[in-house]
Amino acid sequence: MNEENTDGTNGCSKVRTGTQNEAALLALMEKTGYNMVQENGQRKFGGPPPGWEGPPPPRGCEVFVGKIPRDMYEDELVPVFERAGKIYEFRLMMEFSGENRGYAFVMYTTKEEAQLAIRILNNYEIRPGKFIGVCVSLDNCRLFIGAIPKEKKKEEILDEMKKVTEGVVDVIVYPSATDKTKNRGFAFVEYESHRAAAMARRKLIPGTFQLWGHTIQVDWADPEKEVDEETMQRVKVLYVRNLMISTTEETIKAEFNKFKPGAVERVKKLRDYAFVHFFNREDAVAAMSVMNGKCIDGASIEVTLAKPVNKENTWRQHLNGQISPNSENLLVYANKEESHSKSLGKPPTLPTRLNGQHSPSPPEIERCTYPFFPGTKLTPISMYSLKSNHFNSAVMHLDYYCNKNNWAPPEYYLYSTTSQDGKVLLVYKIVIPAIANGSQSYFMPDKLCTTLEDAKELAAQFTLLHLDREHSLFSLDLCRRIWRK
């Protein structure tokens, strides 16, 4: 431990020595009966706690804690987090100097306790003017594998991944939207633990490892957003995937109404997936059981309950790539009456890597690199001669949209403010000169960002959504393509 640290208990700023630190931690261990071990850059308190029997708590019981003062340790932190419930394990990340690294992981014995910790301790003032952040910790066990030959079947991919990596539990492969006999060129590989997935990711370094003679792309799969059980108990919308592109909303409605005529309120289909709204939850659950695995127009469909999204956090979640495509909130592009609370997704590094398992189909244009050979003939073109699906950001789409409508380019005006913890927060106001004297003189989102790029992208997303709602010139198809990216 370092020789001197600041004791922040009760807001004091007295200096305490390394000996005092050790004494405080020993007192905590004696009081609680927990063991404490330091290894691999972290200090583990508990795991398991005294008298624990059986397996560790399931996934969803751990929270991530950030913005911890560097001179604060378990003797101060543990009592704070015990307010939410019994701690199974507290892992504080440590520097060689003896200071903590500013973050920790707290595993509770139940999911309910973890959720309570997020509710009562996120933005908690741990010291005067110092606010910690608490959110769910995602123990990711799934890898995204891209650039897979499209003719390979699930069994072939599973066998190959088991040969080259350890701990493989399952492989998730989706058929192509246009040809159900082929995969989409990517798969998700599920491992038995986060450690097994991390070791596999390290082994499958992009550019150095090949499968079937192909250089593959490897990254963490974006985890799905967890939705609490109480919220899911109220859902009466089904998410239906693996549909044929040619299948109509009328056909889907008719098929889901077969088990009980008149049960379906409405259907909204986007490319090869759809949302089926029911009048009653009981009918939705019954239809899910009956229809999952059924064939519609020759395609075997998958049916699950759609996952709602907290509307308060929708903008932030979209910017972080956290909105799951089987969320009811995606109906923004079909139901304009809901569009005021929706956003567009920030493009991920890889086009198909959208939120883990339930990814919609990738864009028509593959976003990857090709070798540039000497002597390759290049032709000058204007960006406006391209199709809209060549763009992967809302900023570019907005410029493209204005040009197609013979409008002057959008004008961006930057504003800033300061958050409670001293961060500079940014927001853009956008003026579309061609309509500035009309129903709305400018467009400005109701969320602030910490980076210039996110602020500009968010403002463009917000503007496109409102233009879509107020001006029929902007096609629904273009909106869908922006989201899919």
Coordinates of C-alpha atoms in Angstrom, one line a residue:
M1 CA 0.0 0.0 0.0
N2 CA 1.0 3.6 -0.5
E3 CA 2.3 5.4 2.6
E4 CA -0.1 8.2 2.6
N5 CA -3.8 8.4 1.5
T6 CA -6.6 10.8 2.1
D7 CA -9.3 9.5 4.4
G8 CA -12.6 10.7 2.9
T9 CA -14.9 9.4 5.6
N10 CA -17.6 11.9 6.5
G11 CA -16.1 14.3 4.0
C12 CA -12.8 14.7 6.1
S13 CA -9.5 15.3 4.3
K14 CA -7.1 14.2 6.9
V15 CA -4.0 12.1 5.8
R16 CA -3.8 8.5 6.9
T17 CA -0.8 6.3 6.6
G18 CA -0.3 3.0 5.0
T19 CA -0.4 1.4 8.4
Q20 CA -3.7 3.0 9.1
N21 CA -5.0 1.7 5.8
E22 CA -4.0 -1.8 6.7
A23 CA -5.6 -1.5 10.1
A24 CA -8.9 -0.2 8.6
L25 CA -9.0 -3.2 6.2
L26 CA -8.2 -5.7 8.9
A27 CA -10.9 -4.2 11.0
L28 CA -13.3 -4.6 8.1
M29 CA -12.3 -8.3 7.6
E30 CA -12.7 -9.0 11.3
K31 CA -16.1 -7.3 11.4
T32 CA -17.5 -9.1 8.4
G33 CA -15.7 -12.4 8.4
Y34 CA -14.8 -11.9 4.7
N35 CA -11.4 -12.9 3.3
M36 CA -9.4 -10.4 1.1
V37 CA -6.8 -11.4 -1.5
Q38 CA -4.9 -9.3 -4.0
E39 CA -4.0 -10.8 -7.4
N40 CA -3.7 -9.8 -11.0
G41 CA -4.1 -6.1 -10.4
Q42 CA -7.3 -6.4 -8.3
R43 CA -8.2 -7.0 -4.7
K44 CA -11.0 -9.4 -4.0
F45 CA -13.1 -9.1 -0.9
G46 CA -15.2 -12.2 -0.4
G47 CA -16.1 -14.5 -3.3
P48 CA -17.6 -16.4 -1.6
P49 CA -18.7 -14.7 1.6
P50 CA -18.5 -16.6 4.9
G51 CA -20.8 -19.6 5.1
W52 CA -21.8 -19.5 1.4
E53 CA -22.9 -22.9 0.0
G54 CA -23.6 -23.7 -3.6
P55 CA -22.6 -22.1 -6.9
P56 CA -21.8 -18.4 -7.3
P57 CA -24.7 -16.0 -8.1
P58 CA -26.0 -16.1 -11.7
R59 CA -25.3 -13.5 -14.4
G60 CA -27.0 -10.2 -13.7
C61 CA -25.9 -10.0 -10.1
E62 CA -22.8 -7.9 -10.6
V63 CA -22.6 -4.1 -11.0
F64 CA -19.8 -1.9 -12.3
V65 CA -18.7 1.1 -10.2
G66 CA -16.8 4.0 -11.8
K67 CA -15.4 7.4 -10.8
I68 CA -14.2 6.1 -7.4
P69 CA -11.8 8.5 -5.7
R70 CA -8.3 7.0 -6.0
D71 CA -7.6 7.1 -2.3
M72 CA -10.8 5.3 -1.2
Y73 CA -10.7 1.7 -0.2
E74 CA -12.9 -1.2 0.9
D75 CA -13.3 0.0 4.5
E76 CA -15.3 3.0 3.1
L77 CA -16.8 1.4 0.0
V78 CA -18.1 -1.9 1.3
P79 CA -20.5 -0.3 3.9
V80 CA -21.9 2.0 1.2
F81 CA -22.7 -0.9 -1.2
E82 CA -24.0 -3.2 1.6
R83 CA -27.0 -0.8 1.8
A84 CA -28.4 -2.5 -1.3
G85 CA -27.9 -6.1 -0.1
K86 CA -25.5 -8.9 0.8
I87 CA -22.2 -8.6 -1.1
Y88 CA -20.9 -11.9 -2.6
E89 CA -17.7 -10.4 -3.9
F90 CA -16.2 -6.9 -4.1
R91 CA -13.3 -6.5 -6.6
L92 CA -11.4 -3.2 -6.4
M93 CA -9.0 -2.6 -9.3
M94 CA -5.5 -1.6 -8.0
E95 CA -2.4 0.2 -9.2
F96 CA 1.1 -0.9 -8.3
S97 CA 1.4 2.3 -6.3
G98 CA -1.3 1.1 -3.9
E99 CA -4.0 3.5 -5.1
N100 CA -7.1 2.1 -6.6
R101 CA -7.7 2.5 -10.4
G102 CA -11.0 4.4 -10.0
Y103 CA -13.3 1.5 -10.6
A104 CA -14.6 -1.7 -9.0
F105 CA -17.0 -4.6 -9.5
V106 CA -19.6 -5.6 -6.9
M107 CA -21.4 -8.9 -7.1
Y108 CA -24.5 -9.3 -5.0
T109 CA -26.2 -12.6 -4.1
T110 CA -29.4 -11.8 -6.2
K111 CA -30.3 -9.8 -9.3
E112 CA -32.8 -7.7 -7.3
E113 CA -30.0 -6.5 -5.0
A114 CA -27.9 -5.5 -8.0
Q115 CA -30.8 -3.6 -9.5
L116 CA -31.4 -1.8 -6.2
A117 CA -27.7 -0.8 -6.0
I118 CA -28.0 0.8 -9.5
R119 CA -31.2 2.7 -8.4
I120 CA -29.9 4.1 -5.1
L121 CA -26.2 4.4 -5.7
N122 CA -25.8 5.6 -9.3
N123 CA -24.7 9.3 -9.1
Y124 CA -24.3 8.8 -5.3
E125 CA -22.2 11.5 -3.7
I126 CA -19.5 9.3 -2.2
R127 CA -17.5 12.4 -1.0
P128 CA -18.4 16.1 -1.2
G129 CA -18.5 16.9 -5.0
K130 CA -17.5 13.3 -5.9
F131 CA -20.2 11.3 -7.6
I132 CA -19.8 7.6 -8.4
G133 CA -21.4 5.8 -11.4
V134 CA -23.1 2.5 -10.9
C135 CA -24.4 0.3 -13.8
V136 CA -25.0 -3.3 -14.7
S137 CA -21.8 -5.3 -15.3
L138 CA -22.0 -7.4 -18.4
D139 CA -20.1 -10.7 -18.0
N140 CA -19.8 -11.1 -21.8
C141 CA -19.3 -14.7 -22.9
R142 CA -20.1 -14.2 -26.6
L143 CA -17.8 -13.4 -29.5
F144 CA -18.7 -12.0 -32.9
I145 CA -16.9 -13.8 -35.8
G146 CA -17.1 -12.1 -39.2
A147 CA -16.1 -12.9 -42.7
I148 CA -17.3 -16.5 -42.5
P149 CA -17.9 -18.2 -45.8
K150 CA -21.7 -17.9 -46.4
E151 CA -22.2 -21.5 -47.5
K152 CA -21.0 -22.9 -44.1
K153 CA -23.8 -24.4 -41.9
K154 CA -24.1 -24.0 -38.2
E155 CA -22.8 -27.5 -37.5
E156 CA -19.6 -26.9 -39.5
I157 CA -19.0 -23.6 -37.8
L158 CA -19.6 -25.1 -34.4
D159 CA -17.2 -28.0 -35.1
E160 CA -14.5 -25.7 -36.4
M161 CA -14.7 -23.3 -33.4
K162 CA -14.5 -26.2 -31.0
K163 CA -11.3 -27.4 -32.7
V164 CA -9.5 -24.0 -32.5
T165 CA -10.8 -22.7 -29.1
E166 CA -11.8 -24.1 -25.8
G167 CA -15.1 -23.8 -23.8
V168 CA -17.4 -23.4 -26.8
V169 CA -21.1 -23.9 -25.7
D170 CA -23.0 -22.9 -28.8
V171 CA -22.9 -21.1 -32.1
I172 CA -25.6 -18.7 -33.3
V173 CA -25.9 -18.4 -37.1
Y174 CA -28.6 -16.5 -39.0
P175 CA -29.7 -17.3 -42.5
S176 CA -29.3 -14.6 -45.2
A177 CA -32.3 -12.3 -45.6
T178 CA -32.3 -13.0 -49.4
D179 CA -31.2 -16.6 -49.5
K180 CA -32.2 -18.8 -46.6
T181 CA -29.7 -21.6 -47.7
K182 CA -26.8 -19.3 -46.8
N183 CA -25.6 -17.6 -43.6
R184 CA -25.1 -13.9 -43.4
G185 CA -21.3 -14.1 -43.3
F186 CA -21.0 -13.9 -39.5
A187 CA -21.8 -15.9 -36.4
F188 CA -21.9 -15.5 -32.6
V189 CA -19.9 -18.0 -30.6
E190 CA -21.1 -18.6 -27.0
Y191 CA -18.5 -19.7 -24.4
E192 CA -18.8 -21.3 -21.0
S193 CA -17.3 -18.3 -19.2
H194 CA -16.0 -14.8 -19.8
R195 CA -12.5 -16.0 -19.3
A196 CA -12.9 -18.7 -22.0
A197 CA -14.3 -16.1 -24.4
A198 CA -11.4 -13.7 -23.6
M199 CA -8.8 -16.4 -24.2
A200 CA -10.5 -17.3 -27.5
R201 CA -10.5 -13.7 -28.6
R202 CA -6.8 -13.4 -27.8
K203 CA -6.1 -16.5 -29.9
L204 CA -8.2 -15.5 -32.9
I205 CA -6.3 -12.2 -33.5
P206 CA -7.6 -10.6 -36.7
G207 CA -5.1 -10.8 -39.5
T208 CA -3.2 -13.7 -38.0
F209 CA -5.8 -16.5 -37.9
Q210 CA -7.8 -18.1 -40.7
L211 CA -10.8 -20.4 -40.9
W212 CA -11.3 -22.3 -44.1
G213 CA -8.6 -20.3 -45.7
H214 CA -10.4 -17.0 -44.9
T215 CA -9.0 -14.2 -42.6
I216 CA -11.8 -13.7 -40.0
Q217 CA -12.9 -10.7 -38.0
V218 CA -13.2 -11.2 -34.3
D219 CA -14.6 -8.9 -31.6
W220 CA -16.8 -9.0 -28.5
A221 CA -20.5 -9.4 -29.4
D222 CA -22.5 -6.4 -28.2
P223 CA -24.6 -7.7 -25.2
E224 CA -28.3 -7.3 -25.1
K225 CA -29.8 -4.9 -22.7
E226 CA -31.2 -6.6 -19.7
V227 CA -34.9 -5.9 -18.9
D228 CA -36.3 -6.6 -15.5
E229 CA -38.8 -9.4 -15.1
E230 CA -41.6 -7.1 -13.8
T231 CA -41.4 -5.1 -17.1
M232 CA -41.3 -8.2 -19.3
Q233 CA -44.5 -9.4 -17.5
R234 CA -46.4 -6.5 -19.1
V235 CA -45.1 -7.0 -22.7
K236 CA -47.8 -7.8 -25.3
V237 CA -45.6 -7.4 -28.4
L238 CA -43.9 -10.2 -30.2
Y239 CA -40.6 -10.0 -32.1
V240 CA -40.6 -12.2 -35.2
R241 CA -37.4 -12.8 -37.1
N242 CA -36.1 -14.8 -40.1
L243 CA -39.1 -13.8 -42.3
M244 CA -38.9 -13.8 -46.1
I245 CA -38.4 -10.3 -47.4
S246 CA -41.4 -10.9 -49.7
T247 CA -43.7 -11.7 -46.8
T248 CA -46.3 -9.0 -46.2
E249 CA -47.7 -7.5 -43.0
E250 CA -51.1 -8.8 -44.0
T251 CA -49.8 -12.4 -44.3
I252 CA -48.1 -12.1 -40.9
K253 CA -51.2 -10.8 -39.3
A254 CA -53.4 -13.5 -40.8
E255 CA -51.0 -16.2 -39.6
F256 CA -50.9 -14.9 -36.0
N257 CA -54.6 -14.5 -36.0
K258 CA -55.3 -18.1 -36.9
F259 CA -55.0 -19.4 -33.3
K260 CA -57.5 -16.7 -32.1
P261 CA -59.2 -14.4 -34.7
G262 CA -59.0 -10.7 -33.9
A263 CA -56.2 -11.1 -31.3
V264 CA -53.6 -9.1 -33.3
E265 CA -53.9 -5.3 -33.1
R266 CA -51.3 -4.5 -35.7
V267 CA -48.1 -5.6 -37.4
K268 CA -45.0 -3.7 -38.5
K269 CA -42.5 -5.5 -40.7
L270 CA -39.0 -4.2 -41.4
R271 CA -37.0 -6.2 -44.0
D272 CA -36.9 -9.8 -42.6
Y273 CA -38.2 -9.2 -39.1
A274 CA -41.4 -7.8 -37.6
F275 CA -43.3 -6.7 -34.5
V276 CA -46.7 -8.2 -33.8
H277 CA -48.8 -6.1 -31.4
F278 CA -51.6 -7.9 -29.5
F279 CA -54.5 -6.5 -27.6
N280 CA -53.9 -8.8 -24.6
R281 CA -50.7 -10.1 -23.2
E282 CA -52.2 -13.6 -22.7
D283 CA -52.8 -13.9 -26.4
A284 CA -49.3 -12.7 -27.2
V285 CA -47.8 -15.4 -24.9
A286 CA -50.0 -18.1 -26.3
A287 CA -49.2 -17.0 -29.9
M288 CA -45.5 -17.1 -29.2
S289 CA -45.7 -20.7 -28.0
V290 CA -47.8 -21.7 -31.0
M291 CA -45.9 -19.8 -33.7
N292 CA -42.3 -20.2 -32.8
G293 CA -40.7 -22.5 -35.3
K294 CA -43.6 -22.3 -37.7
C295 CA -43.2 -21.8 -41.5
I296 CA -44.4 -18.6 -43.2
D297 CA -43.9 -18.5 -46.9
G298 CA -41.3 -21.2 -46.6
A299 CA -39.2 -19.7 -43.8
S300 CA -39.0 -21.1 -40.3
I301 CA -39.6 -18.2 -38.0
E302 CA -38.3 -17.4 -34.5
V303 CA -40.7 -15.7 -32.1
T304 CA -39.9 -14.0 -28.8
L305 CA -41.3 -11.3 -26.6
A306 CA -40.1 -7.9 -27.7
K307 CA -37.9 -6.1 -25.1
P308 CA -39.1 -2.6 -24.1
V309 CA -36.6 0.1 -23.6
N310 CA -36.6 2.8 -20.9
K311 CA -37.6 5.9 -22.8
E312 CA -35.7 8.1 -20.5
N313 CA -32.4 6.5 -21.6
T314 CA -33.3 5.8 -25.2
W315 CA -31.0 8.5 -26.7
R316 CA -28.0 7.6 -24.6
Q317 CA -28.5 3.9 -25.2
H318 CA -28.7 4.3 -29.0
L319 CA -25.5 6.3 -29.0
N320 CA -23.8 3.5 -27.1
G321 CA -25.1 0.9 -29.4
Q322 CA -27.2 -0.8 -26.6
I323 CA -30.7 -0.8 -28.1
S324 CA -31.7 -4.4 -28.9
P325 CA -33.3 -4.8 -32.4
N326 CA -36.1 -6.9 -30.8
S327 CA -37.2 -3.8 -28.8
E328 CA -40.6 -2.3 -29.3
N329 CA -39.0 1.1 -29.5
L330 CA -37.8 0.3 -33.0
L331 CA -41.3 0.9 -34.3
V332 CA -40.3 4.6 -34.6
Y333 CA -39.8 4.1 -38.3
A334 CA -43.3 2.8 -38.9
N335 CA -45.2 4.6 -36.2
K336 CA -44.6 8.3 -36.5
E337 CA -46.7 9.1 -33.5
E338 CA -43.9 7.6 -31.3
S339 CA -41.0 9.2 -33.1
H340 CA -40.5 12.0 -30.7
S341 CA -38.8 9.6 -28.2
K342 CA -36.6 7.6 -30.5
S343 CA -33.2 7.8 -32.0
L344 CA -31.0 6.2 -34.6
G345 CA -28.2 3.8 -33.9
K346 CA -24.5 4.9 -33.9
P347 CA -22.8 2.7 -36.5
P348 CA -20.7 -0.1 -34.9
T349 CA -17.3 -1.0 -36.1
L350 CA -18.6 -3.9 -38.0
P351 CA -21.9 -3.7 -39.8
T352 CA -23.4 -6.9 -38.6
R353 CA -22.3 -6.6 -35.0
L354 CA -25.5 -5.1 -33.6
N355 CA -26.3 -6.0 -30.0
G356 CA -25.4 -9.7 -29.9
Q357 CA -27.8 -12.4 -30.9
H358 CA -30.8 -10.4 -32.2
S359 CA -29.1 -8.5 -35.0
P360 CA -31.2 -7.4 -38.0
S361 CA -29.8 -7.9 -41.4
P362 CA -26.7 -6.1 -42.4
P363 CA -26.6 -3.3 -44.9
E364 CA -26.6 -4.2 -48.6
I365 CA -23.2 -2.6 -49.0
E366 CA -20.5 -4.5 -47.0
R367 CA -18.4 -2.2 -44.9
C368 CA -14.9 -3.7 -45.2
T369 CA -11.6 -2.9 -46.9
Y370 CA -10.1 -4.2 -50.1
P371 CA -6.5 -4.1 -51.3
F372 CA -5.6 -1.1 -53.5
F373 CA -3.5 -2.5 -56.3
P374 CA -1.1 -0.3 -58.4
G375 CA -2.6 0.8 -61.6
T376 CA -6.2 0.5 -60.3
K377 CA -8.4 2.9 -62.4
L378 CA -10.2 5.5 -60.3
T379 CA -13.1 7.7 -61.4
P380 CA -14.0 11.0 -59.8
I381 CA -17.6 11.0 -58.6
S382 CA -19.8 13.2 -56.4
M383 CA -21.1 11.7 -53.1
Y384 CA -24.6 12.7 -54.2
S385 CA -24.4 10.2 -57.0
L386 CA -24.2 7.3 -54.6
K387 CA -27.1 5.5 -53.1
S388 CA -28.1 6.3 -49.5
N389 CA -27.0 2.9 -48.2
H390 CA -23.3 3.9 -48.9
F391 CA -23.5 6.3 -45.9
N392 CA -23.1 5.0 -42.3
S393 CA -23.7 8.2 -40.3
A394 CA -26.7 10.4 -39.7
V395 CA -24.6 13.5 -40.4
M396 CA -23.9 12.3 -44.0
H397 CA -27.5 11.2 -44.4
L398 CA -28.8 14.6 -43.4
D399 CA -26.5 16.3 -45.9
Y400 CA -27.5 13.8 -48.6
Y401 CA -31.2 14.3 -47.8
C402 CA -30.9 18.1 -48.1
N403 CA -29.1 17.8 -51.4
K404 CA -31.7 15.4 -52.8
N405 CA -34.4 18.0 -51.9
N406 CA -32.5 20.8 -53.6
W407 CA -32.0 22.5 -50.2
A408 CA -28.9 24.3 -48.9
P409 CA -26.7 22.2 -46.6
P410 CA -27.7 22.1 -42.9
E411 CA -26.1 24.6 -40.6
Y412 CA -24.6 23.4 -37.3
Y413 CA -24.3 25.7 -34.3
L414 CA -22.4 24.4 -31.2
Y415 CA -23.3 25.1 -27.6
S416 CA -21.9 23.9 -24.3
T417 CA -22.5 23.7 -20.6
T418 CA -20.8 22.2 -17.6
S419 CA -22.0 19.1 -15.7
Q420 CA -22.1 18.7 -11.9
D421 CA -18.8 16.9 -12.0
G422 CA -17.1 19.5 -14.1
K423 CA -17.3 17.9 -17.5
V424 CA -17.9 20.0 -20.6
L425 CA -21.2 18.9 -22.2
L426 CA -22.0 19.7 -25.8
V427 CA -25.0 20.0 -28.0
Y428 CA -25.6 21.2 -31.6
K429 CA -28.5 23.2 -32.9
I430 CA -29.2 22.5 -36.6
V431 CA -30.9 25.0 -38.9
I432 CA -32.2 23.9 -42.3
P433 CA -32.4 27.2 -44.3
A434 CA -35.0 25.9 -46.7
I435 CA -37.6 25.3 -44.0
A436 CA -36.3 27.7 -41.3
N437 CA -39.3 30.0 -41.7
G438 CA -41.8 27.1 -41.7
S439 CA -43.2 25.0 -38.8
Q440 CA -39.8 24.7 -37.0
S441 CA -36.9 27.2 -37.2
Y442 CA -34.3 24.8 -35.8
F443 CA -33.7 21.3 -34.4
M444 CA -31.9 20.6 -31.1
P445 CA -31.9 17.3 -29.2
D446 CA -32.8 17.3 -25.5
K447 CA -29.6 15.4 -24.5
L448 CA -26.0 16.6 -24.1
C449 CA -22.8 14.7 -25.1
T450 CA -19.2 14.7 -23.9
T451 CA -17.6 14.5 -27.4
L452 CA -18.0 16.6 -30.4
E453 CA -18.6 13.7 -32.7
D454 CA -21.4 12.3 -30.6
A455 CA -23.1 15.7 -30.3
K456 CA -23.1 16.2 -34.0
E457 CA -24.3 12.7 -34.8
L458 CA -27.1 13.0 -32.2
A459 CA -28.3 16.4 -33.6
A460 CA -28.4 14.9 -37.1
Q461 CA -30.3 11.9 -35.9
F462 CA -32.8 14.1 -34.1
T463 CA -33.2 16.3 -37.1
L464 CA -33.8 13.3 -39.5
L465 CA -36.4 11.9 -37.2
H466 CA -38.4 15.2 -37.2
L467 CA -38.0 15.7 -40.9
D468 CA -39.3 12.2 -41.4
R469 CA -42.3 13.0 -39.3
E470 CA -43.1 16.4 -40.8
H471 CA -41.9 16.1 -44.4
S472 CA -43.2 13.2 -46.6
L473 CA -40.2 13.7 -49.0
F474 CA -38.0 11.7 -46.7
S475 CA -38.5 8.0 -47.4
L476 CA -39.2 5.4 -44.8
D477 CA -36.8 3.1 -46.5
L478 CA -33.9 5.6 -45.9
C479 CA -34.8 5.8 -42.2
R480 CA -34.6 2.0 -41.9
R481 CA -31.2 1.9 -43.6
I482 CA -29.8 4.6 -41.2
W483 CA -30.9 2.5 -38.3
R484 CA -29.6 -0.8 -39.6
K485 CA -26.2 0.8 -39.9

